[in-house]
Each structure stands twice: as C-alpha cells, then as structure tokens.
C-alpha cells in the first residue's frame, strides 16, 4: 500500500497536466488514467463497473434530453423574443434583458443550449440597438452560470457533487436547497455586470460591421492563381496592391507540390500557385469575388447575388464535423455551400482547408442560399451567428416540454421519487409525445462529458482506496489549525474557484468533494456546508474562456481576447467567493456533529 498513495498522487498530477496541454480530450485523459489504475491493481474491475451505478451521470443524461426538448419546442427562443421587446437603449439596456432571460431559463436545463439559442438573439438585439455584441455576450454566459447554481438540476456540477456526497453517506440535497443563497449571489452578479460591464467589456466591431470594414477576427483562407489571371507574373506585393490595401499575411505558397514558407514580397506568382493567407473577413470576401483569384471547389454552383448570403457559423460542442478533415465532409457537394475561410482563436493554422480538422469553437465563413445554410447548420450542430429566417421549432409542443421539466422539479422537491427516476421518466415522456425525435435524444447527450464523469468517479474511488482525501485533509487542517472554521471553508471556496478556471468543472467537483468531506470530519463539523462550497465554486468559472463550455462559445462569437474574461470575470469571482463565504455559514451552520 505504501507505493500506491504517491503513485495515485503523481497520476493525478499527470491528469491535470494533460488537461492543460489539451493534446487529448479530457474524457480520453481520464480513461487512460483509469486503464493505468486497473493495470497496476489499484482499481479492480468491480471498482470500475460500480461507478456506472452512480445516480449522477444517469440523471445528467436524462436532463440533456429534456433540455433538448425545451430547445426543440422553442421555449428558449420564445423567452428571448419577449426579452427583446422590453430591451432598452445602450449597453446596459441590452445586457439586462438578455441576462434575465438566461437567469430565468438556466435553473431548469443544461446551460449550453441556453447560450447556443440566445447568442443569435443577443447579437441581433445588440446590432438593432447600435451596441456591439462584445458588450453583451460575456454577460450572457455569466448569467447562465449564475442561474444554473440555483437548483440541483441547473448544472451537472450540482448533480455530480450531490451524487459523490450521497456515496459518502450524506443525505441527498433537495431540489431548491441552494436556491435562496444562489439567487442572492446571482442578483449581486447581475447588478455588478449591469453597472460595470459596459465599462470593463471591450467595444469591438460587431459581426455585421466586420463584413464592410477591415477590422475584426482574422481568418485562414486558401486561394489559387487561375489561368489567365492578371496577377500571373506579378510579385506578391504587386498582387496585394491589385486588390486594394490588402492586409493579408501570406503564410505559405505551394507550387508544383513544393511548399515555400513565408515567401518574400518580391516572389513572382505563377498560374496554379496556391497561397495560404491570414486576413480579415472583408479582405477575404474581396478576394473571393475577385476574378484575379480563385477560392475553394470548382464544383460550387455560383448563386446569383440576390440569393447568395455570406454568414458566420460556430462549430458546436457535439458537432458531427469536429475532428474530421474538411475534405471528408464534402460540404460543397452535399449542401452547395462554399466554405470561404475558417477562424480559430489565437491559433496559427498552417494547413490547407482540405486538411483542416475542425474543433469546437471554430468559426466558418460560408456562402450559399439561406435554405442551404439552414440545412447545413441543422445537420451539423452548428450555431449561426447571423440570423437565419427559417424556423423548424415545434412551438405547439412547448406546453408538454415545460410541464415535464416543472413536474420533474416539483415532484423531486416533494420527495415523491429520487431525481434520477423522475428525470428518466421525463426524458421518456418528451420523446413519446413527439417533443424530440429519438435520434435527437441520442444526439443531445454529451457523451464525452458522461465518460469524463464516469472516469473521474473511478479515479475518486482510487483516491479513497489509498487514503488521499484524508491525507490532504490532515495537511489542510494542520496548516489551518489556528484558523476558525469559516476561514477554512472560505479557503476551500477559493481553491475550488481557482481550479475550476483551469480544469473541467466536473473533474474539480469529483476530486474536491471527498477532500471537503474529510476536512469537515477531521474538524468534527457537519460536512454539508463544505460540500456546498465545492458545489457553488466548481461552477463559478468566470475568469477564463476555457473553464466552462458557455465561456468558450461566446469567446469566439464575440471576438473576445483572453484578458476580456479577466477584466469582468475576476471581480465577479471575488464577489461570488466573498458572498459564498458569508452566506454558506448562515444557511448551513458550521456546527459540531
């Protein structure tokens, strides 16, 4: 047993290092760790299979389905439209109704679809009021996170912490046990963002303005010199002048299958040359419609100017296009849509579009008819950042979907049945009543998240077997032996808040919940307030765009920089930490047991 404790500790260090490096996805990392624990005998096969009986992942999967039904029946879009009607002028007037819509919806469903549906609403509303979308999209994400804290089903983190705590012998949390303190924290957060958000958030060019100006996000595009081009025989510098004041950066040129990296400005162009460039949206559109250059696939059936629209779409988390080369997607042939360029935040792209593998958060600049773009978006789990007029939501089924989620929450609150049973029944009901097709139900479940949770639960089992939570708790209690209990509680809040900014919130929740329980037990105190501390701050990821999925979505859609999240998110983190340090002991007293 002596070697197992340091081995598990080192393995955890590697897991978190792998999370940061992001060479593999988080679910793959934890599954590798579980395989290593099985190989070394620290975990048995029974240990691993036992985690599949945990109620939390089953509940989360069922709620994914109910959330998809709420989205499919237009409940979110309807509320977004209502908020649009009451929106005022200026950044605060636009920001507040969008945040209220997110705050009202997110306690009842998964946060990610809430943000996906409200992003186009927020962008449209901001543009109509003359406000740049960069003023409202981060507050949209933050309001969704704050709202998710208010109920047990509002975020997978709450469900997961409750499941780990139950396995440790604690009584289950009730549906609305966190609602009052969480609403106080959420109200303070919304007030802070309404007052200080317009000053702290950037005032960047909106997506609509990017099309007509040279500002905004930079894309990677591939262009070639066709036969009879006026640019044949000219230098790169002359070619740029031929298209106006282009700010394109030529990364690579391919001639006769030979690559030339960063060619000099006096390099002479020839027919058949392929150039890979970084430039802005307006410049790419100018190049795309220029007769001097060619872009993309020759099989693209050019549309007349009245039917063709240019649009930006964001690659969603569960998109079928993720991790596949563009050539395998055959987008032009299947949809008659032209992928003009691709944008990846803060990344250097050194490959052609054909070999480019899409990732969650990439933005595609596409051209095609309104109808074909809608079909492309629907089939690929993409998010249209510009408005698409067609709407296939099942509004007549909305009362059934709403009644289902309300019924699940109310019956769970009265203890009629455990939440996992009610969630499963609710998922079956929305499928049986046609609120969601069976294919849509399977598609709505975020399997990588579930595999991450199962893997982290297995790692948590290994931690408990070798006594790691007790060791950490002993050291924390030893270091803080002269501190009052509320100070140690506040320290747990702070550690959780810092970790969740860098690592997966679900991973942090699974790892720190047993540690928090052990600390409380060694102090001789009720563990419940310490578990609540992990529950609240494991979801409170505001200071980085990578700590929470909704932050990643708005990061690209709003053309933000990393420091934009720090500017507004770090003060918000401090507000949540301070209020939670005060409110938790008031609602869950730090009493001996």
Coordinates of C-alpha atoms in Angstrom, one line a residue:
X1 CA 0.0 0.0 0.0
X2 CA 3.0 2.3 0.6
X3 CA 3.7 2.9 -3.1
X4 CA 0.0 3.3 -4.1
X5 CA -0.6 6.7 -2.4
X6 CA 2.3 8.5 -4.2
X7 CA 1.5 6.7 -7.4
X8 CA -2.1 7.9 -7.4
X9 CA -0.9 11.4 -6.5
X10 CA 1.5 11.5 -9.4
X11 CA -1.1 10.1 -11.7
X12 CA -3.5 13.0 -10.7
X13 CA -0.7 15.5 -11.4
X14 CA -0.4 14.0 -14.9
X15 CA -4.1 14.1 -15.4
X16 CA -4.3 17.8 -14.7
X17 CA -1.1 18.4 -16.8
X18 CA -2.8 16.6 -19.7
X19 CA -5.9 18.8 -19.2
X20 CA -3.8 21.9 -19.6
X21 CA -1.8 20.6 -22.6
X22 CA -5.1 19.5 -24.3
X23 CA -3.3 17.1 -26.6
X24 CA -6.1 14.7 -25.8
X25 CA -9.7 15.5 -24.8
X26 CA -10.5 15.4 -21.1
X27 CA -12.5 12.2 -21.4
X28 CA -9.7 10.4 -23.1
X29 CA -7.2 11.5 -20.5
X30 CA -9.3 10.2 -17.6
X31 CA -9.9 6.9 -19.4
X32 CA -6.2 6.5 -19.8
X33 CA -5.7 7.1 -16.1
X34 CA -8.4 4.5 -15.3
X35 CA -6.7 2.0 -17.5
X36 CA -3.4 2.6 -15.7
X37 CA -5.1 2.2 -12.3
X38 CA -6.6 -1.1 -13.5
X39 CA -3.2 -2.3 -14.8
X40 CA -1.5 -1.6 -11.5
X41 CA -4.2 -3.3 -9.5
X42 CA -5.1 -0.2 -7.5
X43 CA -8.6 -0.5 -9.0
X44 CA -10.4 -3.8 -9.6
X45 CA -12.8 -4.4 -12.5
X46 CA -15.7 -4.3 -9.9
X47 CA -14.5 -0.9 -8.7
X48 CA -14.7 0.5 -12.2
X49 CA -18.1 -1.1 -13.1
X50 CA -19.6 0.1 -9.8
X51 CA -19.3 3.8 -10.9
X52 CA -21.9 3.1 -13.6
X53 CA -24.5 2.6 -10.8
X54 CA -23.9 6.2 -9.6
X55 CA -27.1 8.2 -10.0
X56 CA -25.5 11.4 -11.1
X57 CA -24.4 10.5 -14.7
X58 CA -27.8 8.9 -15.3
X59 CA -29.6 12.0 -14.1
X60 CA -27.4 14.3 -16.2
X61 CA -28.0 12.2 -19.4
X62 CA -31.8 12.3 -18.9
X63 CA -31.7 16.1 -18.3
X64 CA -29.7 16.5 -21.5
X65 CA -32.7 15.0 -23.3
X66 CA -35.3 17.2 -21.5
X67 CA -33.1 20.3 -22.2
X68 CA -33.0 19.4 -25.9
X69 CA -36.8 19.1 -25.9
X70 CA -37.1 22.6 -24.4
X71 CA -34.9 23.9 -27.1
X72 CA -36.7 22.0 -29.9
X73 CA -40.1 23.2 -28.9
X74 CA -38.9 26.9 -28.9
X75 CA -39.2 27.6 -25.1
X76 CA -35.8 29.4 -25.0
X77 CA -36.4 31.3 -28.3
X78 CA -39.8 32.5 -27.1
X79 CA -38.4 33.9 -23.9
X80 CA -35.5 35.5 -25.8
X81 CA -38.0 37.2 -28.1
X82 CA -40.0 38.6 -25.1
X83 CA -36.8 40.0 -23.6
X84 CA -36.0 41.6 -27.0
X85 CA -39.3 43.6 -26.8
X86 CA -38.5 45.1 -23.4
X87 CA -34.9 45.9 -24.1
X88 CA -33.8 49.5 -23.6
X89 CA -31.1 51.5 -25.2
X90 CA -27.3 51.4 -24.6
X91 CA -25.2 48.5 -23.4
X92 CA -26.9 48.2 -20.0
X93 CA -30.4 48.3 -21.6
X94 CA -29.5 45.5 -24.0
X95 CA -27.5 43.5 -21.5
X96 CA -30.0 43.3 -18.7
X97 CA -32.9 41.6 -20.5
X98 CA -30.5 39.1 -22.1
X99 CA -29.1 38.3 -18.7
X100 CA -32.6 38.0 -17.2
X101 CA -33.6 35.6 -19.9
X102 CA -30.6 33.4 -19.2
X103 CA -31.1 33.6 -15.5
X104 CA -34.8 32.5 -15.8
X105 CA -34.1 29.5 -18.1
X106 CA -30.8 28.1 -16.8
X107 CA -32.0 26.8 -13.4
X108 CA -34.2 24.4 -15.3
X109 CA -32.0 23.0 -18.0
X110 CA -28.4 22.4 -19.3
X111 CA -26.6 25.7 -19.7
X112 CA -25.0 25.1 -23.1
X113 CA -28.2 25.0 -25.2
X114 CA -29.4 28.1 -23.4
X115 CA -26.4 30.1 -24.6
X116 CA -26.5 28.5 -28.1
X117 CA -30.1 29.7 -28.6
X118 CA -29.6 33.1 -27.1
X119 CA -26.3 34.0 -28.9
X120 CA -28.1 35.0 -32.2
X121 CA -30.8 36.7 -30.2
X122 CA -28.2 38.8 -28.3
X123 CA -26.3 39.6 -31.4
X124 CA -29.4 40.7 -33.3
X125 CA -30.7 42.8 -30.4
X126 CA -27.3 44.5 -29.9
X127 CA -27.0 45.3 -33.6
X128 CA -30.6 46.7 -33.7
X129 CA -29.8 49.0 -30.7
X130 CA -26.5 50.1 -32.1
X131 CA -24.5 48.2 -29.4
X132 CA -21.5 46.0 -30.3
X133 CA -22.2 42.3 -29.4
X134 CA -19.0 42.2 -27.4
X135 CA -20.8 44.2 -24.7
X136 CA -23.4 41.5 -24.1
X137 CA -22.2 38.0 -24.9
X138 CA -19.9 37.5 -21.9
X139 CA -22.7 38.7 -19.5
X140 CA -25.0 36.2 -21.3
X141 CA -22.6 33.3 -20.4
X142 CA -22.0 34.5 -16.8
X143 CA -25.8 34.9 -16.2
X144 CA -26.3 31.4 -17.4
X145 CA -23.7 30.1 -15.0
X146 CA -25.2 32.0 -12.1
X147 CA -28.7 30.8 -12.9
X148 CA -27.5 27.2 -13.1
X149 CA -26.4 27.3 -9.4
X150 CA -29.9 28.0 -8.2
X151 CA -31.3 24.4 -8.4
X152 CA -30.0 20.9 -8.3
X153 CA -30.7 20.3 -12.0
X154 CA -29.4 23.7 -13.2
X155 CA -25.9 22.4 -13.8
X156 CA -24.3 18.9 -14.0
X157 CA -21.9 20.0 -11.3
X158 CA -24.6 20.2 -8.6
X159 CA -25.9 16.8 -9.6
X160 CA -22.4 15.3 -9.5
X161 CA -21.4 16.7 -6.2
X162 CA -24.7 15.5 -4.7
X163 CA -24.0 12.0 -6.1
X164 CA -20.5 11.9 -4.6
X165 CA -21.8 13.2 -1.3
X166 CA -24.5 10.6 -1.2
X167 CA -21.9 7.8 -1.7
X168 CA -20.1 9.2 1.2
X169 CA -23.1 8.8 3.4
X170 CA -24.6 12.4 3.3
X171 CA -28.3 13.0 2.9
X172 CA -29.4 14.0 -0.6
X173 CA -29.7 17.7 -1.4
X174 CA -33.3 18.8 -2.1
X175 CA -34.2 20.4 -5.4
X176 CA -34.3 24.0 -4.1
X177 CA -31.9 23.7 -1.2
X178 CA -29.4 26.1 -2.8
X179 CA -32.0 28.5 -4.4
X180 CA -32.1 31.4 -1.9
X181 CA -28.3 31.9 -1.3
X182 CA -27.7 31.2 -5.0
X183 CA -30.2 33.8 -6.0
X184 CA -28.6 36.4 -3.7
X185 CA -25.3 35.7 -5.4
X186 CA -26.8 35.8 -8.9
X187 CA -28.6 39.1 -8.1
X188 CA -25.3 40.6 -6.9
X189 CA -23.6 39.3 -10.1
X190 CA -26.2 40.8 -12.4
X191 CA -26.1 44.1 -10.6
X192 CA -22.3 44.2 -10.9
X193 CA -22.4 43.3 -14.6
X194 CA -25.1 45.9 -15.4
X195 CA -23.2 48.7 -13.7
X196 CA -19.6 47.9 -14.6
X197 CA -20.0 45.6 -17.6
X198 CA -20.3 48.5 -20.1
X199 CA -17.0 50.0 -18.8
X200 CA -15.0 46.8 -18.4
X201 CA -16.0 44.9 -21.6
X202 CA -14.4 45.8 -25.0
X203 CA -16.3 47.9 -27.6
X204 CA -15.2 45.9 -30.6
X205 CA -16.6 45.9 -34.1
X206 CA -19.8 43.9 -34.5
X207 CA -20.1 40.9 -36.8
X208 CA -22.3 42.9 -39.2
X209 CA -19.8 45.7 -39.4
X210 CA -16.9 43.3 -40.0
X211 CA -18.3 42.4 -43.4
X212 CA -17.9 46.0 -44.5
X213 CA -14.7 47.0 -42.7
X214 CA -11.2 45.8 -42.4
X215 CA -11.5 45.2 -38.7
X216 CA -12.4 42.1 -36.7
X217 CA -11.3 38.5 -36.4
X218 CA -8.7 37.1 -38.8
X219 CA -9.4 34.0 -40.9
X220 CA -7.3 31.4 -42.6
X221 CA -8.1 31.0 -46.3
X222 CA -6.7 29.2 -49.3
X223 CA -6.6 30.9 -52.7
X224 CA -5.1 30.0 -56.0
X225 CA -4.0 31.7 -59.2
X226 CA -6.2 30.5 -62.1
X227 CA -5.4 30.6 -65.8
X228 CA -5.4 34.0 -67.4
X229 CA -5.2 35.8 -64.1
X230 CA -4.0 39.3 -64.3
X231 CA -1.7 38.5 -61.4
X232 CA 0.4 35.9 -63.2
X233 CA 4.0 37.2 -63.4
X234 CA 3.5 39.8 -60.7
X235 CA 5.1 39.9 -57.3
X236 CA 3.2 39.3 -54.0
X237 CA 3.5 42.9 -53.1
X238 CA 2.0 43.9 -56.5
X239 CA -0.7 41.3 -56.2
X240 CA -1.8 42.8 -52.9
X241 CA -1.9 46.3 -54.4
X242 CA -4.1 44.8 -57.2
X243 CA -6.8 44.0 -54.6
X244 CA -6.7 47.3 -52.8
X245 CA -5.0 47.9 -49.5
X246 CA -5.0 44.2 -48.5
X247 CA -3.6 43.3 -45.1
X248 CA -3.3 39.6 -45.9
X249 CA -0.3 37.7 -44.4
X250 CA 0.9 35.0 -46.8
X251 CA 1.8 32.0 -44.6
X252 CA 2.7 29.5 -47.3
X253 CA 2.8 29.1 -51.0
X254 CA 2.6 25.8 -52.9
X255 CA 4.0 25.4 -56.4
X256 CA 4.3 22.1 -58.2
X257 CA 3.8 20.3 -54.8
X258 CA 6.7 22.2 -53.2
X259 CA 6.0 24.3 -50.1
X260 CA 7.5 27.7 -49.7
X261 CA 7.0 29.1 -46.1
X262 CA 6.6 32.8 -45.7
X263 CA 7.5 33.8 -49.3
X264 CA 9.2 37.1 -49.8
X265 CA 7.2 40.1 -51.0
X266 CA 9.1 40.1 -54.4
X267 CA 8.2 36.4 -55.1
X268 CA 6.7 36.2 -58.6
X269 CA 3.3 34.5 -58.9
X270 CA 2.6 31.8 -61.5
X271 CA -0.6 30.1 -62.7
X272 CA -1.6 27.3 -60.4
X273 CA 0.1 28.7 -57.3
X274 CA -1.8 28.1 -54.1
X275 CA -1.5 30.6 -51.3
X276 CA -2.5 30.2 -47.6
X277 CA -3.3 33.6 -46.0
X278 CA -4.4 35.1 -42.7
X279 CA -6.6 38.2 -43.1
X280 CA -9.9 39.7 -42.1
X281 CA -13.4 38.9 -43.3
X282 CA -13.8 41.9 -45.6
X283 CA -10.5 41.2 -47.3
X284 CA -11.3 37.5 -47.8
X285 CA -14.7 38.4 -49.3
X286 CA -13.0 40.8 -51.7
X287 CA -10.5 38.1 -52.7
X288 CA -13.4 35.6 -53.0
X289 CA -15.3 37.7 -55.5
X290 CA -12.2 38.8 -57.4
X291 CA -11.6 37.4 -60.9
X292 CA -7.9 37.6 -60.3
X293 CA -8.0 34.8 -57.7
X294 CA -9.9 31.5 -57.2
X295 CA -11.1 30.1 -53.9
X296 CA -12.4 26.7 -53.0
X297 CA -14.0 23.9 -55.0
X298 CA -14.7 24.3 -58.8
X299 CA -17.9 22.3 -58.4
X300 CA -19.5 25.1 -56.4
X301 CA -22.6 26.2 -58.3
X302 CA -22.3 30.0 -58.0
X303 CA -25.5 31.6 -56.9
X304 CA -26.9 34.9 -58.2
X305 CA -26.2 37.9 -56.0
X306 CA -29.9 38.1 -54.8
X307 CA -29.9 34.5 -53.4
X308 CA -26.3 34.3 -52.1
X309 CA -25.7 35.3 -48.5
X310 CA -22.5 35.2 -46.5
X311 CA -22.7 34.1 -43.0
X312 CA -20.5 33.1 -40.0
X313 CA -21.3 29.8 -38.2
X314 CA -19.7 28.5 -35.0
X315 CA -18.8 24.8 -34.5
X316 CA -20.8 23.4 -31.6
X317 CA -19.6 21.0 -28.9
X318 CA -21.3 18.0 -30.3
X319 CA -20.9 18.8 -34.0
X320 CA -20.5 15.9 -36.3
X321 CA -17.8 17.9 -38.1
X322 CA -15.4 18.0 -35.2
X323 CA -12.0 16.3 -35.6
X324 CA -12.7 15.5 -39.3
X325 CA -10.7 16.9 -42.2
X326 CA -12.7 19.3 -44.4
X327 CA -12.2 17.2 -47.5
X328 CA -14.0 14.3 -45.8
X329 CA -17.0 16.5 -45.0
X330 CA -17.7 17.1 -48.7
X331 CA -19.7 20.3 -47.7
X332 CA -19.8 21.8 -51.2
X333 CA -21.2 18.7 -52.9
X334 CA -23.7 17.9 -50.2
X335 CA -25.1 21.4 -49.4
X336 CA -23.9 23.6 -52.4
X337 CA -22.3 25.8 -49.7
X338 CA -18.9 27.4 -50.2
X339 CA -16.6 27.4 -47.1
X340 CA -14.6 30.6 -47.8
X341 CA -12.4 30.7 -44.7
X342 CA -12.0 29.5 -41.1
X343 CA -11.1 31.2 -37.9
X344 CA -9.6 29.7 -34.8
X345 CA -9.0 31.9 -31.9
X346 CA -5.3 32.7 -31.1
X347 CA -4.1 29.8 -33.2
X348 CA -1.7 29.7 -36.2
X349 CA -3.2 27.5 -38.9
X350 CA -0.5 26.2 -41.3
X351 CA -2.5 23.7 -43.3
X352 CA -4.9 24.0 -46.3
X353 CA -8.6 24.0 -45.9
X354 CA -8.9 20.4 -47.3
X355 CA -6.6 19.1 -44.5
X356 CA -8.0 21.4 -41.8
X357 CA -9.7 19.5 -38.9
X358 CA -12.4 21.5 -37.2
X359 CA -12.6 21.9 -33.4
X360 CA -15.3 23.1 -31.0
X361 CA -15.4 26.9 -31.2
X362 CA -14.0 27.3 -34.7
X363 CA -15.9 29.9 -36.9
X364 CA -16.5 29.2 -40.6
X365 CA -17.2 32.0 -43.1
X366 CA -19.6 30.4 -45.6
X367 CA -21.6 31.4 -48.7
X368 CA -24.8 29.9 -50.0
X369 CA -28.5 30.3 -50.1
X370 CA -30.5 30.9 -46.9
X371 CA -32.2 27.5 -47.2
X372 CA -29.0 25.5 -47.8
X373 CA -27.2 27.3 -45.0
X374 CA -30.1 26.4 -42.6
X375 CA -29.8 22.7 -43.7
X376 CA -26.1 22.8 -43.2
X377 CA -26.5 24.3 -39.7
X378 CA -29.2 21.9 -38.6
X379 CA -27.4 18.8 -39.8
X380 CA -24.0 19.6 -38.4
X381 CA -24.9 21.1 -34.9
X382 CA -23.6 24.5 -35.9
X383 CA -24.6 27.9 -34.5
X384 CA -25.5 30.6 -36.9
X385 CA -24.0 33.9 -35.7
X386 CA -26.1 35.8 -38.2
X387 CA -29.9 35.4 -38.3
X388 CA -31.3 32.5 -40.4
X389 CA -35.0 33.1 -41.1
X390 CA -36.3 29.6 -41.3
X391 CA -37.6 28.1 -38.1
X392 CA -38.5 24.5 -37.6
X393 CA -39.2 24.5 -33.9
X394 CA -42.3 22.6 -32.6
X395 CA -43.9 25.5 -30.7
X396 CA -47.2 23.6 -30.3
X397 CA -45.3 21.0 -28.2
X398 CA -43.9 23.7 -25.9
X399 CA -46.5 23.2 -23.1
X400 CA -45.6 19.5 -22.8
X401 CA -41.9 20.2 -22.5
X402 CA -42.5 22.9 -20.0
X403 CA -44.9 20.7 -17.9
X404 CA -42.3 17.9 -18.0
X405 CA -39.4 19.9 -16.5
X406 CA -41.7 21.6 -14.0
X407 CA -43.2 18.3 -13.0
X408 CA -39.7 16.7 -12.5
X409 CA -38.6 19.6 -10.3
X410 CA -41.8 19.8 -8.2
X411 CA -42.1 16.1 -7.6
X412 CA -38.4 15.9 -6.7
X413 CA -38.8 18.8 -4.3
X414 CA -41.6 17.0 -2.5
X415 CA -39.6 13.8 -2.4
X416 CA -42.1 11.7 -4.4
X417 CA -39.2 9.9 -6.1
X418 CA -35.5 10.4 -6.4
X419 CA -34.4 12.8 -9.1
X420 CA -32.8 10.2 -11.3
X421 CA -36.1 8.3 -11.6
X422 CA -38.1 11.4 -12.3
X423 CA -35.5 12.6 -14.9
X424 CA -35.7 9.3 -16.7
X425 CA -39.5 9.4 -16.8
X426 CA -39.4 13.0 -18.1
X427 CA -36.9 12.0 -20.8
X428 CA -39.2 9.2 -21.9
X429 CA -42.2 11.5 -21.9
X430 CA -40.8 14.2 -24.1
X431 CA -39.7 11.5 -26.7
X432 CA -43.1 9.7 -26.5
X433 CA -45.1 12.9 -27.0
X434 CA -43.0 14.0 -30.0
X435 CA -41.3 16.9 -28.4
X436 CA -38.0 15.3 -29.5
X437 CA -37.2 12.6 -32.0
X438 CA -35.3 9.5 -30.8
X439 CA -32.3 10.5 -33.0
X440 CA -32.3 13.9 -31.4
X441 CA -32.4 12.4 -28.0
X442 CA -29.3 10.3 -28.5
X443 CA -27.6 13.3 -30.2
X444 CA -28.4 15.6 -27.3
X445 CA -26.5 13.5 -24.8
X446 CA -23.0 14.9 -24.5
X447 CA -21.2 11.5 -24.3
X448 CA -17.7 13.0 -23.7
X449 CA -19.0 14.7 -20.6
X450 CA -20.5 11.5 -19.3
X451 CA -17.3 9.5 -20.0
X452 CA -15.4 12.2 -18.2
X453 CA -17.7 11.9 -15.2
X454 CA -17.5 8.1 -15.1
X455 CA -13.7 8.2 -15.4
X456 CA -13.4 10.8 -12.6
X457 CA -15.7 8.8 -10.4
X458 CA -13.4 5.8 -10.9
X459 CA -10.3 8.0 -10.1
X460 CA -12.1 9.2 -7.0
X461 CA -12.6 5.6 -5.9
X462 CA -8.9 5.1 -6.3
X463 CA -8.2 8.2 -4.2
X464 CA -10.5 6.9 -1.4
X465 CA -8.9 3.5 -1.5
X466 CA -5.3 4.8 -0.9
X467 CA -6.5 7.5 1.6
X468 CA -5.6 10.6 -0.5
X469 CA -8.5 12.7 0.7
X470 CA -7.7 12.0 4.3
X471 CA -4.0 12.9 3.8
X472 CA -4.9 16.2 2.1
X473 CA -7.5 17.0 4.8
X474 CA -4.9 16.3 7.5
X475 CA -2.5 18.7 6.0
X476 CA -5.1 21.4 5.4
X477 CA -6.4 21.1 9.0
X478 CA -2.8 21.1 10.3
X479 CA -1.8 24.2 8.4
X480 CA -5.0 26.0 9.4
X481 CA -5.2 24.7 13.0
X482 CA -5.3 28.2 14.3
X483 CA -8.0 29.4 11.8
X484 CA -11.7 29.5 12.6
X485 CA -13.9 27.0 10.7
X486 CA -15.4 29.7 8.5
X487 CA -11.8 30.7 7.3
X488 CA -11.1 27.1 6.3
X489 CA -14.5 27.0 4.5
X490 CA -13.5 30.2 2.7
X491 CA -10.2 28.6 1.7
X492 CA -12.0 25.6 0.2
X493 CA -14.1 28.1 -1.8
X494 CA -11.0 29.9 -3.0
X495 CA -9.1 26.7 -4.0
X496 CA -12.2 25.3 -5.9
X497 CA -12.7 28.6 -7.7
X498 CA -9.1 28.7 -8.9
X499 CA -9.0 25.1 -10.0
X500 CA -12.3 25.3 -12.0
X501 CA -10.9 28.2 -14.0
X502 CA -8.2 25.9 -15.5
X503 CA -9.7 22.4 -15.3
X504 CA -13.0 20.8 -16.1
X505 CA -15.6 21.9 -13.5
X506 CA -16.9 18.3 -13.3
X507 CA -13.4 16.9 -12.7
X508 CA -12.8 19.5 -9.9
X509 CA -16.1 18.7 -8.3
X510 CA -15.4 15.0 -8.2
X511 CA -11.9 15.4 -6.8
X512 CA -12.6 18.1 -4.2
X513 CA -15.9 16.8 -2.8
X514 CA -14.3 13.9 -0.9
X515 CA -11.5 16.2 0.3
X516 CA -14.0 18.7 1.6
X517 CA -15.9 16.0 3.4
X518 CA -12.7 14.7 5.0
X519 CA -11.7 18.2 6.2
X520 CA -15.1 18.6 7.8
X521 CA -14.9 15.3 9.5
X522 CA -11.4 16.0 10.9
X523 CA -12.7 19.3 12.2
X524 CA -15.6 17.5 13.8
X525 CA -18.1 19.6 11.8
X526 CA -21.1 18.9 9.6
X527 CA -19.7 18.2 6.1
X528 CA -22.8 19.8 4.4
X529 CA -21.6 23.4 4.2
X530 CA -18.2 22.3 2.9
X531 CA -19.9 20.3 0.2
X532 CA -22.0 23.3 -0.7
X533 CA -18.7 25.3 -1.0
X534 CA -17.5 22.9 -3.7
X535 CA -20.9 22.9 -5.4
X536 CA -21.0 26.7 -5.8
X537 CA -17.5 27.5 -6.7
X538 CA -16.9 24.5 -9.0
X539 CA -19.5 26.1 -11.4
X540 CA -18.2 29.7 -10.9
X541 CA -15.8 29.9 -13.8
X542 CA -15.7 33.5 -15.0
X543 CA -12.0 34.5 -15.3
X544 CA -11.1 32.4 -18.3
X545 CA -12.8 31.3 -21.6
X546 CA -11.7 27.6 -21.1
X547 CA -13.2 26.8 -17.7
X548 CA -16.8 26.4 -18.8
X549 CA -18.3 25.5 -22.2
X550 CA -20.5 28.6 -22.4
X551 CA -17.5 30.8 -22.0
X552 CA -15.8 29.0 -24.9
X553 CA -18.9 29.6 -27.1
X554 CA -19.1 33.4 -26.5
X555 CA -15.3 33.7 -26.7
X556 CA -15.3 33.1 -30.4
X557 CA -18.8 34.5 -31.2
X558 CA -17.9 37.8 -29.5
X559 CA -14.4 38.1 -31.0
X560 CA -13.0 38.4 -27.4
X561 CA -9.5 38.2 -26.1
X562 CA -8.4 36.2 -23.1
X563 CA -8.0 39.3 -21.0
X564 CA -11.6 40.4 -21.6
X565 CA -12.7 37.5 -19.4
X566 CA -10.2 38.5 -16.7
X567 CA -11.4 42.1 -16.7
X568 CA -15.0 41.3 -15.8
X569 CA -14.7 37.7 -14.6
X570 CA -12.0 38.1 -11.9
X571 CA -14.1 40.7 -9.9
X572 CA -17.1 38.5 -10.4
X573 CA -15.2 35.6 -9.0
X574 CA -14.2 37.6 -5.9
X575 CA -17.9 38.7 -5.4
X576 CA -19.0 35.0 -5.5
X577 CA -16.2 33.9 -3.2
X578 CA -17.0 36.7 -0.7
X579 CA -20.8 36.2 -0.7
X580 CA -20.5 32.5 -0.5
X581 CA -18.1 32.8 2.5
X582 CA -20.8 34.8 4.3
X583 CA -24.0 33.0 3.1
X584 CA -23.0 29.4 3.5
X585 CA -22.4 29.5 7.3
X586 CA -25.7 31.4 7.6
X587 CA -27.8 28.8 5.7
X588 CA -25.7 25.7 6.7
X589 CA -24.3 26.4 10.2
X590 CA -20.8 25.2 11.0
X591 CA -21.9 23.0 13.9
X592 CA -20.2 20.0 15.5
X593 CA -21.5 16.5 14.8

